[in-house]
Coordinates of C-alpha atoms in Angstrom, one line a residue:
Chain A
M66 CA 33.3 -3.0 -30.0
A67 CA 36.3 -2.2 -27.8
E68 CA 37.6 -4.9 -25.5
A69 CA 37.2 -2.7 -22.4
S70 CA 33.4 -2.3 -22.7
K71 CA 33.0 -6.0 -23.4
Q72 CA 34.4 -6.9 -20.0
D73 CA 31.6 -4.9 -18.4
L74 CA 28.5 -6.4 -20.0
I75 CA 25.3 -7.2 -18.1
V76 CA 22.6 -9.6 -19.1
G77 CA 19.0 -9.0 -18.2
V78 CA 16.5 -11.9 -18.4
D79 CA 12.7 -11.7 -18.5
L80 CA 11.3 -15.1 -17.5
G81 CA 7.7 -15.5 -18.3
G82 CA 5.2 -18.4 -18.2
T83 CA 5.5 -18.9 -22.0
K84 CA 8.8 -17.3 -23.1
I85 CA 12.3 -16.3 -22.0
L86 CA 13.8 -13.1 -23.3
A87 CA 17.4 -12.3 -22.6
G88 CA 19.2 -9.0 -23.4
V89 CA 22.9 -8.1 -23.4
F90 CA 23.5 -4.5 -22.1
T91 CA 26.5 -2.3 -21.7
S92 CA 27.1 -1.0 -18.2
Q93 CA 25.5 2.2 -19.4
L94 CA 22.3 0.1 -20.1
K95 CA 22.6 0.3 -23.9
L96 CA 20.9 -2.8 -25.3
L97 CA 23.2 -4.6 -27.7
Q98 CA 21.3 -7.8 -28.6
T99 CA 18.5 -10.0 -27.5
A100 CA 17.6 -13.7 -27.7
K101 CA 14.3 -15.5 -27.1
L102 CA 13.3 -19.1 -26.3
T103 CA 10.0 -20.7 -25.2
T104 CA 9.8 -21.5 -21.5
K105 CA 8.4 -25.0 -21.6
A106 CA 7.5 -24.9 -17.9
D107 CA 5.9 -28.3 -18.1
R108 CA 9.3 -29.9 -18.4
G109 CA 10.2 -28.9 -14.9
F110 CA 12.6 -26.6 -13.0
S111 CA 15.9 -28.1 -14.2
S112 CA 14.9 -28.0 -17.8
V113 CA 13.8 -24.3 -17.6
V114 CA 17.0 -23.4 -15.9
E115 CA 18.9 -25.0 -18.7
R116 CA 16.8 -23.1 -21.3
I117 CA 17.4 -19.8 -19.4
A118 CA 21.2 -20.4 -19.5
R119 CA 21.0 -21.3 -23.2
C120 CA 19.0 -18.1 -23.9
V121 CA 21.6 -16.0 -22.0
L122 CA 24.4 -17.7 -24.1
D123 CA 22.5 -17.2 -27.3
A124 CA 22.1 -13.5 -26.6
V125 CA 25.8 -13.1 -25.7
D126 CA 26.7 -14.9 -28.9
E127 CA 24.4 -12.6 -30.9
A128 CA 26.3 -9.7 -29.4
D129 CA 29.6 -11.3 -30.7
T130 CA 31.0 -11.7 -27.3
S131 CA 31.3 -14.5 -24.7
V132 CA 30.0 -15.0 -21.2
K133 CA 33.4 -14.3 -19.7
H134 CA 32.8 -10.7 -20.5
V135 CA 29.5 -10.7 -18.6
R136 CA 29.8 -9.2 -15.1
A137 CA 26.4 -10.2 -13.8
V138 CA 23.0 -11.6 -14.9
G139 CA 19.7 -10.3 -13.5
I140 CA 16.4 -12.1 -13.9
G141 CA 12.8 -11.3 -13.2
A142 CA 10.6 -14.3 -12.4
P143 CA 6.7 -14.5 -12.3
G144 CA 6.2 -15.1 -8.6
A145 CA 7.3 -14.3 -5.0
V146 CA 11.1 -14.2 -4.9
D147 CA 13.5 -13.9 -2.0
P148 CA 16.1 -11.6 -3.5
T149 CA 18.8 -12.4 -0.9
E150 CA 18.8 -16.1 -1.6
G151 CA 17.7 -15.7 -5.2
E152 CA 15.0 -18.3 -4.5
V153 CA 11.6 -18.4 -6.1
I154 CA 9.4 -18.9 -3.1
F155 CA 6.4 -19.8 -5.3
A156 CA 5.5 -19.2 -9.0
P157 CA 2.1 -20.6 -9.8
N158 CA 2.5 -20.2 -13.6
L159 CA 5.7 -22.2 -13.5
K160 CA 4.5 -24.6 -10.8
W161 CA 7.6 -23.8 -8.8
E162 CA 8.0 -23.8 -5.1
K163 CA 11.2 -22.9 -3.3
A164 CA 13.2 -23.1 -6.5
P165 CA 16.9 -22.2 -6.1
L166 CA 17.0 -20.1 -9.3
K167 CA 20.1 -18.0 -8.5
A168 CA 22.2 -21.0 -7.3
E169 CA 21.4 -23.2 -10.3
L170 CA 21.9 -20.5 -12.9
E171 CA 25.2 -19.5 -11.3
K172 CA 26.3 -23.2 -11.6
R173 CA 25.5 -23.3 -15.3
L174 CA 26.8 -19.8 -16.2
G175 CA 29.7 -19.2 -13.8
V176 CA 28.5 -15.6 -13.4
P177 CA 26.8 -13.9 -10.4
V178 CA 23.0 -14.0 -10.8
F179 CA 20.5 -11.8 -9.1
A180 CA 16.7 -12.6 -9.1
E181 CA 13.6 -10.7 -8.2
N182 CA 9.9 -10.7 -8.9
D183 CA 9.1 -9.8 -12.6
C184 CA 6.9 -6.8 -11.8
N185 CA 9.5 -5.5 -9.3
V186 CA 12.2 -5.8 -11.9
C187 CA 10.1 -3.9 -14.5
T188 CA 9.4 -1.2 -11.9
L189 CA 13.1 -1.0 -11.1
G190 CA 13.9 -0.6 -14.8
V191 CA 11.3 2.2 -15.2
H192 CA 12.5 4.0 -12.1
E193 CA 16.2 3.9 -13.1
V194 CA 16.0 4.4 -16.8
E195 CA 12.9 6.6 -17.3
F196 CA 13.0 8.5 -14.0
K197 CA 16.8 8.5 -13.4
G198 CA 16.2 6.9 -10.0
K199 CA 14.8 10.1 -8.6
P200 CA 11.3 9.5 -7.2
R201 CA 11.5 8.2 -3.7
E202 CA 8.0 6.6 -4.0
L203 CA 7.0 5.1 -7.3
L204 CA 4.4 2.6 -8.2
G205 CA 4.6 0.5 -11.4
I206 CA 1.4 -1.2 -12.6
F207 CA 1.6 -3.7 -15.5
L208 CA -1.6 -4.6 -17.4
G209 CA -1.2 -7.7 -19.5
T210 CA -2.7 -11.2 -19.5
G211 CA -2.8 -10.6 -15.7
I212 CA -2.1 -7.5 -13.6
G213 CA 0.9 -7.0 -11.3
A214 CA 2.8 -4.1 -9.7
G215 CA 6.0 -3.2 -8.1
L216 CA 6.7 -0.6 -5.4
I217 CA 9.7 1.7 -4.9
I218 CA 9.6 3.0 -1.3
D219 CA 12.3 5.3 0.1
G220 CA 14.1 4.9 -3.3
K221 CA 14.4 1.1 -3.0
L222 CA 12.3 -1.9 -4.2
Y223 CA 9.9 -2.9 -1.5
G224 CA 8.9 -6.5 -0.9
G225 CA 7.4 -6.4 2.6
F226 CA 7.4 -9.2 5.2
N227 CA 6.6 -12.1 2.8
R228 CA 8.3 -10.5 -0.2
T229 CA 4.8 -10.5 -1.9
A230 CA 4.0 -6.8 -1.8
G231 CA 2.5 -5.4 -5.0
E232 CA -0.1 -8.0 -5.6
V233 CA -2.5 -5.4 -6.8
G234 CA -4.1 -7.6 -9.4
H235 CA -6.2 -9.3 -6.7
M236 CA -7.4 -6.1 -5.0
V237 CA -11.1 -6.5 -4.8
L238 CA -12.9 -3.5 -6.4
E239 CA -16.4 -5.0 -6.8
V240 CA -17.3 -7.5 -4.1
N241 CA -19.9 -9.3 -6.3
G242 CA -18.1 -8.7 -9.6
P243 CA -17.0 -11.2 -12.3
K244 CA -15.1 -14.4 -11.3
C245 CA -11.4 -14.1 -11.1
G246 CA -8.9 -16.9 -11.9
C247 CA -7.8 -16.7 -8.2
G248 CA -11.3 -17.9 -7.1
N249 CA -12.5 -14.5 -5.7
Q250 CA -14.8 -12.2 -7.5
G251 CA -14.4 -8.6 -8.7
C252 CA -10.5 -8.5 -8.5
F253 CA -8.8 -5.6 -10.5
E254 CA -7.4 -8.4 -12.8
A255 CA -10.9 -9.7 -13.4
L256 CA -12.0 -6.2 -14.5
A257 CA -9.1 -4.8 -16.5
S258 CA -6.7 -7.4 -17.7
R259 CA -6.4 -8.7 -21.2
I260 CA -8.4 -11.8 -20.2
A261 CA -11.1 -9.6 -18.6
I262 CA -11.4 -7.4 -21.7
F263 CA -11.6 -10.4 -24.1
R264 CA -14.2 -12.1 -21.9
E265 CA -16.3 -9.0 -21.7
I266 CA -16.2 -8.4 -25.4
S267 CA -17.2 -12.0 -26.2
K268 CA -20.0 -11.9 -23.7
R269 CA -21.5 -8.7 -25.1
I270 CA -21.2 -9.9 -28.7
K271 CA -23.0 -13.1 -27.7
D272 CA -25.7 -11.1 -25.8
G273 CA -26.2 -8.5 -28.5
G274 CA -25.8 -10.7 -31.5
K275 CA -25.1 -8.6 -34.6
T276 CA -27.7 -5.9 -33.8
I277 CA -25.0 -3.6 -32.4
L278 CA -21.9 -2.1 -33.8
T279 CA -18.9 -4.2 -32.6
D280 CA -16.5 -1.3 -32.8
K281 CA -18.5 0.7 -30.4
L282 CA -18.9 -2.3 -28.1
V283 CA -15.1 -2.9 -28.0
E284 CA -14.6 0.8 -27.3
N285 CA -17.0 0.6 -24.3
V286 CA -15.3 -2.4 -22.8
I287 CA -11.9 -0.7 -23.1
E288 CA -13.3 2.5 -21.6
E289 CA -14.7 0.5 -18.6
A290 CA -11.3 -1.3 -18.2
A291 CA -9.7 2.1 -18.1
E292 CA -12.2 3.3 -15.5
Y293 CA -11.5 0.3 -13.3
T294 CA -7.8 1.0 -13.6
G295 CA -8.3 4.6 -12.6
I296 CA -10.3 3.4 -9.5
A297 CA -7.5 0.9 -8.6
I298 CA -4.9 3.7 -8.9
A299 CA -7.0 6.0 -6.7
N300 CA -7.1 3.2 -4.1
L301 CA -3.4 2.8 -4.3
V302 CA -2.6 6.5 -4.2
N303 CA -4.9 6.8 -1.1
I304 CA -3.1 4.0 0.6
L305 CA 0.6 4.7 -0.5
S306 CA 0.9 8.3 -1.6
P307 CA 3.4 7.7 -4.3
E308 CA 5.0 10.5 -6.3
V309 CA 4.8 8.7 -9.7
V310 CA 2.5 6.0 -11.0
V311 CA 3.8 4.3 -14.2
L312 CA 1.7 2.1 -16.3
G313 CA 3.1 -0.6 -18.5
G314 CA 2.4 -4.1 -19.9
G315 CA 0.9 -5.4 -23.2
I316 CA -2.5 -3.8 -22.7
M317 CA -1.0 -0.3 -22.0
D318 CA 1.5 -0.6 -24.8
A319 CA -1.3 -1.4 -27.3
L320 CA -4.0 0.9 -25.9
E321 CA -2.3 3.9 -24.3
D322 CA -4.1 6.4 -26.6
E323 CA -7.5 4.9 -25.8
M324 CA -7.0 4.3 -22.1
L325 CA -4.5 6.7 -20.5
S326 CA -6.6 9.9 -20.4
I327 CA -9.6 8.0 -18.9
I328 CA -7.4 6.3 -16.3
V329 CA -5.9 9.7 -15.2
E330 CA -9.3 11.4 -15.1
T331 CA -11.0 8.6 -13.1
A332 CA -8.0 8.3 -10.7
H333 CA -8.3 12.1 -10.0
D334 CA -12.1 11.7 -9.5
Y335 CA -11.8 8.9 -7.0
A336 CA -8.7 9.9 -5.0
M337 CA -9.1 11.9 -1.7
P338 CA -8.4 15.7 -1.8
G339 CA -4.7 16.4 -1.4
T340 CA -3.4 12.9 -2.2
M341 CA -3.0 13.6 -6.0
K342 CA -1.1 16.9 -5.5
D343 CA 1.8 16.9 -8.0
V344 CA 1.4 13.1 -8.6
E345 CA 2.4 12.0 -12.1
I346 CA 0.4 9.2 -13.8
V347 CA 2.3 8.2 -17.0
A348 CA 2.8 5.3 -19.4
S349 CA 6.2 3.7 -19.6
K350 CA 8.0 3.8 -23.0
L351 CA 10.0 0.6 -22.3
G352 CA 7.4 -1.7 -23.8
D353 CA 8.5 -5.3 -24.2
H354 CA 12.0 -4.4 -23.0
A355 CA 10.9 -3.3 -19.5
G356 CA 11.7 -6.8 -18.1
I357 CA 15.2 -7.2 -19.5
T358 CA 16.1 -3.6 -18.8
G359 CA 15.0 -3.8 -15.2
A360 CA 16.8 -7.2 -14.8
A361 CA 19.9 -5.5 -16.1
V362 CA 19.5 -2.6 -13.6
L363 CA 19.1 -5.2 -10.8
A364 CA 22.3 -7.0 -11.8
R365 CA 24.2 -3.7 -12.2
Q366 CA 23.1 -2.5 -8.7
H367 CA 24.2 -5.8 -7.0
A368 CA 27.4 -6.2 -9.0
K369 CA 28.6 -2.7 -8.3
G370 CA 30.9 -3.8 -5.6
S371 CA 32.2 -6.8 -7.5
Chain B
M25 CA 6.1 11.3 43.1
A26 CA 9.9 11.9 43.1
E27 CA 11.2 15.2 41.6
A28 CA 13.5 13.3 39.2
S29 CA 10.7 11.6 37.3
K30 CA 8.6 14.8 37.2
Q31 CA 11.3 16.5 35.1
D32 CA 10.9 13.8 32.5
L33 CA 7.2 13.9 31.7
I34 CA 5.6 13.7 28.3
V35 CA 2.1 14.8 27.3
G36 CA 0.2 13.1 24.5
V37 CA -2.7 14.8 22.9
D38 CA -5.5 13.3 20.8
L39 CA -7.1 16.0 18.8
G40 CA -10.5 15.0 17.3
G41 CA -13.3 16.7 15.5
T42 CA -15.4 16.9 18.6
K43 CA -13.0 16.5 21.6
I44 CA -9.5 17.0 22.8
L45 CA -7.9 14.4 25.1
A46 CA -4.6 15.0 26.8
G47 CA -2.6 12.5 28.9
V48 CA 0.4 13.0 31.1
F49 CA 2.9 10.1 30.9
T50 CA 6.2 9.2 32.5
S51 CA 9.1 8.6 30.2
Q52 CA 8.4 4.9 30.6
L53 CA 4.9 5.6 29.1
K54 CA 3.0 5.1 32.3
L55 CA -0.2 7.2 32.1
L56 CA -0.5 9.4 35.2
Q57 CA -3.6 11.6 34.5
T58 CA -5.8 12.8 31.6
A59 CA -8.0 15.8 30.9
K60 CA -10.7 16.4 28.3
L61 CA -12.2 19.4 26.6
T62 CA -14.5 19.8 23.6
T63 CA -12.8 21.0 20.4
K64 CA -15.3 23.6 19.2
A65 CA -13.7 23.7 15.8
D66 CA -16.2 26.2 14.5
R67 CA -14.5 28.9 16.6
G68 CA -11.5 28.6 14.4
F69 CA -7.8 27.6 14.5
S70 CA -6.5 30.1 17.2
S71 CA -9.3 29.2 19.6
V72 CA -8.7 25.4 19.1
V73 CA -5.0 25.9 19.8
E74 CA -5.9 27.8 23.0
R75 CA -8.2 24.9 24.0
I76 CA -5.5 22.3 23.3
A77 CA -3.0 24.3 25.4
R78 CA -5.6 24.6 28.2
C79 CA -6.3 20.8 28.0
V80 CA -2.5 20.1 28.3
L81 CA -2.2 22.4 31.3
D82 CA -5.4 20.8 32.9
A83 CA -3.9 17.3 32.5
V84 CA -0.5 18.5 34.0
D85 CA -2.4 20.1 36.9
E86 CA -4.4 16.9 37.5
A87 CA -1.0 15.1 37.8
D88 CA 0.0 17.6 40.5
T89 CA 2.9 18.9 38.5
S90 CA 3.6 21.8 36.2
V91 CA 4.5 22.3 32.5
K92 CA 8.1 23.1 33.4
H93 CA 8.5 19.4 34.1
V94 CA 7.2 18.4 30.7
R95 CA 9.9 17.6 28.2
A96 CA 7.8 17.4 25.1
V97 CA 4.2 17.3 23.8
G98 CA 3.0 15.0 21.0
I99 CA -0.2 15.5 19.2
G100 CA -2.3 13.5 16.7
A101 CA -4.5 15.6 14.4
P102 CA -7.3 14.4 12.1
G103 CA -5.8 15.2 8.6
A104 CA -2.7 15.2 6.5
V105 CA 0.2 16.5 8.6
D106 CA 3.8 17.5 7.7
P107 CA 5.6 16.2 10.7
T108 CA 8.8 18.1 10.0
E109 CA 7.1 21.5 10.1
G110 CA 4.3 20.3 12.4
E111 CA 1.9 21.8 10.0
V112 CA -1.6 20.4 9.4
I113 CA -1.7 20.5 5.6
F114 CA -5.5 20.0 5.6
A115 CA -8.0 18.6 8.1
P116 CA -11.5 18.7 6.6
N117 CA -13.3 18.0 10.0
L118 CA -11.6 21.0 11.5
K119 CA -11.8 23.1 8.3
W120 CA -8.0 23.7 8.6
E121 CA -5.6 24.2 5.8
K122 CA -1.9 24.9 6.3
A123 CA -2.4 25.3 10.0
P124 CA 0.9 25.9 11.9
L125 CA -0.1 23.6 14.9
K126 CA 3.4 23.0 16.2
A127 CA 4.6 26.6 16.1
E128 CA 1.4 28.0 17.7
L129 CA 1.3 25.4 20.5
E130 CA 5.0 25.9 21.2
K131 CA 4.4 29.6 21.6
R132 CA 1.6 29.0 24.1
L133 CA 3.3 26.1 26.1
G134 CA 7.0 26.9 25.9
V135 CA 7.7 23.2 25.3
P136 CA 8.7 21.3 22.1
V137 CA 5.6 20.0 20.3
F138 CA 5.6 17.2 17.6
A139 CA 2.5 16.7 15.4
E140 CA 1.4 13.8 13.2
N141 CA -1.8 12.4 11.6
D142 CA -4.0 10.9 14.2
C143 CA -4.1 7.3 12.7
N144 CA -0.3 7.4 12.3
V145 CA 0.0 8.4 15.9
C146 CA -2.3 5.5 17.0
T147 CA -0.3 3.1 14.9
L148 CA 2.9 4.3 16.4
G149 CA 1.6 3.8 19.9
V150 CA 0.4 0.3 19.1
H151 CA 3.7 -0.6 17.4
E152 CA 5.8 0.7 20.3
V153 CA 3.7 -0.3 23.3
E154 CA 1.9 -3.5 22.2
F155 CA 4.6 -4.8 19.9
K156 CA 7.8 -3.4 21.5
G157 CA 8.7 -1.7 18.2
K158 CA 9.6 -5.0 16.7
P159 CA 7.6 -5.6 13.4
R160 CA 9.3 -3.8 10.5
E161 CA 6.0 -3.7 8.6
L162 CA 2.8 -3.1 10.6
L163 CA -0.6 -1.8 9.5
G164 CA -2.9 -0.2 12.0
I165 CA -6.6 0.1 10.9
F166 CA -9.0 2.1 13.0
L167 CA -12.8 1.5 12.7
G168 CA -14.9 4.3 14.2
T169 CA -17.2 7.0 12.9
G170 CA -14.9 6.9 9.9
I171 CA -12.1 4.5 9.0
G172 CA -8.4 5.4 8.9
A173 CA -5.0 3.6 9.0
G174 CA -1.4 4.1 9.7
L175 CA 1.6 2.3 8.1
I176 CA 4.9 1.3 9.7
I177 CA 7.4 0.5 6.9
D178 CA 11.0 -0.4 7.6
G179 CA 10.3 0.2 11.3
K180 CA 9.2 3.8 10.8
L181 CA 6.0 5.7 10.3
Y182 CA 5.4 6.1 6.5
G183 CA 3.6 9.1 5.0
G184 CA 4.6 8.9 1.4
F185 CA 5.0 11.8 -1.1
N186 CA 2.1 13.9 0.0
R187 CA 2.1 12.7 3.7
T188 CA -1.4 11.3 3.0
A189 CA -0.6 7.5 3.0
G190 CA -3.0 5.3 4.9
E191 CA -6.3 6.7 3.5
V192 CA -7.7 3.2 3.5
G193 CA -11.2 4.3 4.4
H194 CA -11.8 5.5 0.9
M195 CA -10.5 2.4 -0.8
V196 CA -13.3 1.4 -3.2
L197 CA -14.5 -2.2 -2.5
E198 CA -17.8 -2.1 -4.4
V199 CA -17.9 0.1 -7.4
N200 CA -21.6 0.6 -7.3
G201 CA -22.0 0.2 -3.6
P202 CA -23.6 2.6 -1.0
K203 CA -22.8 6.4 -1.2
C204 CA -19.9 7.5 0.9
G205 CA -19.5 10.9 2.6
C206 CA -16.6 11.6 0.2
G207 CA -18.8 11.6 -2.9
N208 CA -17.7 8.2 -4.2
Q209 CA -19.6 4.9 -3.8
G210 CA -18.7 1.6 -2.1
C211 CA -15.7 2.9 -0.1
F212 CA -14.6 0.7 2.8
E213 CA -15.8 3.5 5.1
A214 CA -19.3 3.4 3.5
L215 CA -19.4 -0.4 4.2
A216 CA -17.9 -0.9 7.6
S217 CA -17.7 2.3 9.7
R218 CA -20.0 3.2 12.6
I219 CA -22.0 5.4 10.2
A220 CA -22.3 2.6 7.6
I221 CA -23.5 0.1 10.2
F222 CA -26.1 2.4 11.7
R223 CA -27.3 3.4 8.3
E224 CA -27.7 -0.2 7.2
I225 CA -29.5 -1.2 10.4
S226 CA -32.0 1.7 10.1
K227 CA -32.6 0.9 6.5
R228 CA -33.3 -2.8 7.1
I229 CA -35.6 -2.1 10.1
K230 CA -37.5 0.4 7.9
D231 CA -37.7 -2.1 5.0
G232 CA -38.7 -5.1 7.2
G233 CA -40.9 -3.3 9.6
K234 CA -41.4 -5.4 12.7
T235 CA -41.8 -8.7 10.9
I236 CA -38.2 -9.7 11.5
L237 CA -36.1 -10.1 14.6
T238 CA -34.1 -6.9 15.2
D239 CA -31.4 -8.8 17.1
K240 CA -30.7 -11.1 14.2
L241 CA -30.8 -8.2 11.8
V242 CA -28.2 -6.3 13.8
E243 CA -26.1 -9.4 13.9
N244 CA -26.2 -9.8 10.1
V245 CA -25.2 -6.1 9.5
I246 CA -22.3 -6.5 11.9
E247 CA -21.2 -9.7 10.2
E248 CA -21.3 -8.0 6.8
A249 CA -19.2 -5.1 8.1
A250 CA -16.7 -7.7 9.4
E251 CA -16.6 -9.4 6.0
Y252 CA -15.9 -6.1 4.2
T253 CA -13.2 -5.4 6.8
G254 CA -11.7 -8.8 6.0
I255 CA -11.7 -8.1 2.3
A256 CA -10.1 -4.7 2.8
I257 CA -7.4 -6.3 4.9
A258 CA -6.8 -8.9 2.2
N259 CA -6.4 -6.1 -0.4
L260 CA -3.9 -4.3 1.9
V261 CA -2.0 -7.5 2.7
N262 CA -1.8 -8.3 -1.1
I263 CA -0.5 -4.7 -1.7
L264 CA 1.8 -4.2 1.3
S265 CA 2.7 -7.6 2.8
P266 CA 2.8 -6.4 6.4
E267 CA 3.9 -8.7 9.3
V268 CA 1.1 -7.5 11.6
V269 CA -2.3 -6.0 11.1
V270 CA -3.7 -4.3 14.2
L271 CA -7.4 -3.3 14.5
G272 CA -8.5 -0.5 16.8
G273 CA -11.1 2.3 17.0
G274 CA -14.5 2.5 18.7
I275 CA -16.2 -0.2 16.6
M276 CA -13.5 -2.7 17.3
D277 CA -13.3 -1.8 21.0
A278 CA -17.1 -2.5 21.2
L279 CA -17.5 -5.4 18.9
E280 CA -14.2 -7.3 18.9
D281 CA -15.9 -10.6 20.0
E282 CA -18.5 -10.4 17.2
M283 CA -16.2 -9.2 14.4
L284 CA -12.6 -10.4 14.8
S285 CA -12.9 -14.0 13.9
I286 CA -15.0 -13.2 10.8
I287 CA -12.5 -10.5 9.8
V288 CA -9.6 -13.0 10.1
E289 CA -11.3 -15.8 8.3
T290 CA -12.4 -13.5 5.4
A291 CA -9.0 -11.9 5.1
H292 CA -7.4 -15.4 4.8
D293 CA -10.1 -16.4 2.2
Y294 CA -9.4 -13.4 0.0
A295 CA -5.6 -12.9 0.3
M296 CA -3.3 -14.5 -2.3
P297 CA -1.4 -17.7 -1.5
G298 CA 1.8 -17.0 0.4
T299 CA 0.9 -13.4 1.4
M300 CA -0.7 -14.4 4.8
K301 CA 2.2 -16.7 5.9
D302 CA 2.9 -15.9 9.6
V303 CA 0.9 -12.7 9.4
E304 CA -0.9 -11.7 12.7
I305 CA -4.3 -10.0 12.6
V306 CA -5.1 -8.8 16.1
A307 CA -7.1 -6.3 18.0
S308 CA -5.4 -3.5 19.9
K309 CA -6.0 -3.3 23.7
L310 CA -5.2 0.4 23.9
G311 CA -8.8 1.4 23.3
D312 CA -9.5 5.1 23.9
H313 CA -6.0 5.7 24.9
A314 CA -4.4 4.7 21.6
G315 CA -4.2 8.3 20.5
I316 CA -2.7 9.9 23.6
T317 CA -0.3 6.9 24.0
G318 CA 0.9 7.2 20.4
A319 CA 1.3 10.9 20.7
A320 CA 3.4 10.4 23.8
V321 CA 5.6 7.9 21.9
L322 CA 6.0 10.4 19.1
A323 CA 7.1 13.1 21.5
R324 CA 9.5 10.7 23.3
Q325 CA 11.1 9.7 19.9
H326 CA 11.7 13.2 18.8
A327 CA 12.7 14.6 22.2
K328 CA 15.3 11.9 22.8
G329 CA 18.2 14.0 21.8
S330 CA 16.9 17.1 23.6

């Protein structure tokens, strides 16, 4: 690799409740190498920061370069983030509150760090890499263990007054529906996340014993999750009128063929006339790399002037 | 009235499915006079435009002035509106599609006309007059015969890709809930609008005959409508993170004392931690005049340069 490109590297970090993934990118967003560590959130904030820094250095080392060739680091964190201060306002999965992520990571790495909410970062990555930054209004929805989203409004990431916008997972779709981890009932996340799907499958197997075909039962549960997702998208299209809705996350990556057509059909059934005109509903192709890619885009945007 | 102020008048028009209300305002948004006509939408677009123009001239005449002293006319219409062209893209209540409202009204009045969706116009009026234009993110929700909303994002009215943003009335809150006029089930509008409240009261009186106290029954139905409204607001706060949520419309104007505290409490119960920090949920005081006031604000904004 030429020395010139080495001086222009970017690292994107995807910080999750259980694992840390770091990726080294060229300034053209070509992924060179990755590294992975477990998060071990129970050891506390300082320990996690040390592990993130180690993961970044591991990835840089895998790419046969050093951190002095890294222009900036971007990181997506699972919680509400103040992107100006780089502070994690709160992240329930990590048990963090007012955690100075940017400041502490910069101390350890000696490189500018930029932080954002994880779903915002994924949405930014999809917007920039898969849509060339063109749609002015884009909604990214990520179906995994939980459900989250990010909003691009007027071409930029949108956080709202409390930097908490995009909490679509706790949109109530069925007032007396199944219990959600948040304490409410009938949240989108309680109807269509990985946890919801597994819970529903176990429940129906238990109810029906072995008298019914398990394959068909699983298919039905996944179809219903897709229908709820379609209804959630219709609600969001009615409220926000985006140009593009992109779906990502582990559930979509694994079940796109089974779910996407049902999602699109249901969304069209439920949305108001006129709201769906020329609106695209598609699955992201970034898969597991959405987080690190988006974090690299975030770092590149902010480091442009530097 | 001094000649100077007369030359700087603004007319705001609230175009509804059944009536047209026009108000003559000073440039400081002081309401001088109003006039009202029925819409008679069944007579078709040209006839309605003629009636709107007549209503504007009636209001101007009531204010003892003439249209040559009017700098601009603003109008809120019940449907999706392209504010640049002043075209009503579609308005189901009026049976209009691609109706050139601005162009036709300008022909008849000889004054610049600016058009927007009616809920957007009401939200603009509330934002400017009751909040001095300060909140960067404000959500206006209007509970009447139906339910609609307007969004202020980054200090400006937000319409989204198809100019249809704010269709909160058809957010599904209860997948298998009561039938909505739109064909879906369990929409916010089917649970908390005037039509929903009346339907529920009639149903329960019929079911219970005279064995229960009607007063208590009406109270229960109104409490439930308030709870659904609180859940809808929690959904919207989770999604959009606004600084202020303002409630208006006929139902709120009539039942603020009975509903507001339940709405606020339920919204706080259902919203995610952190999303409600310093968020205000309040009732508008503009009442019936929200539409004409907002339309006047719209006209004043656009006519500033002229």
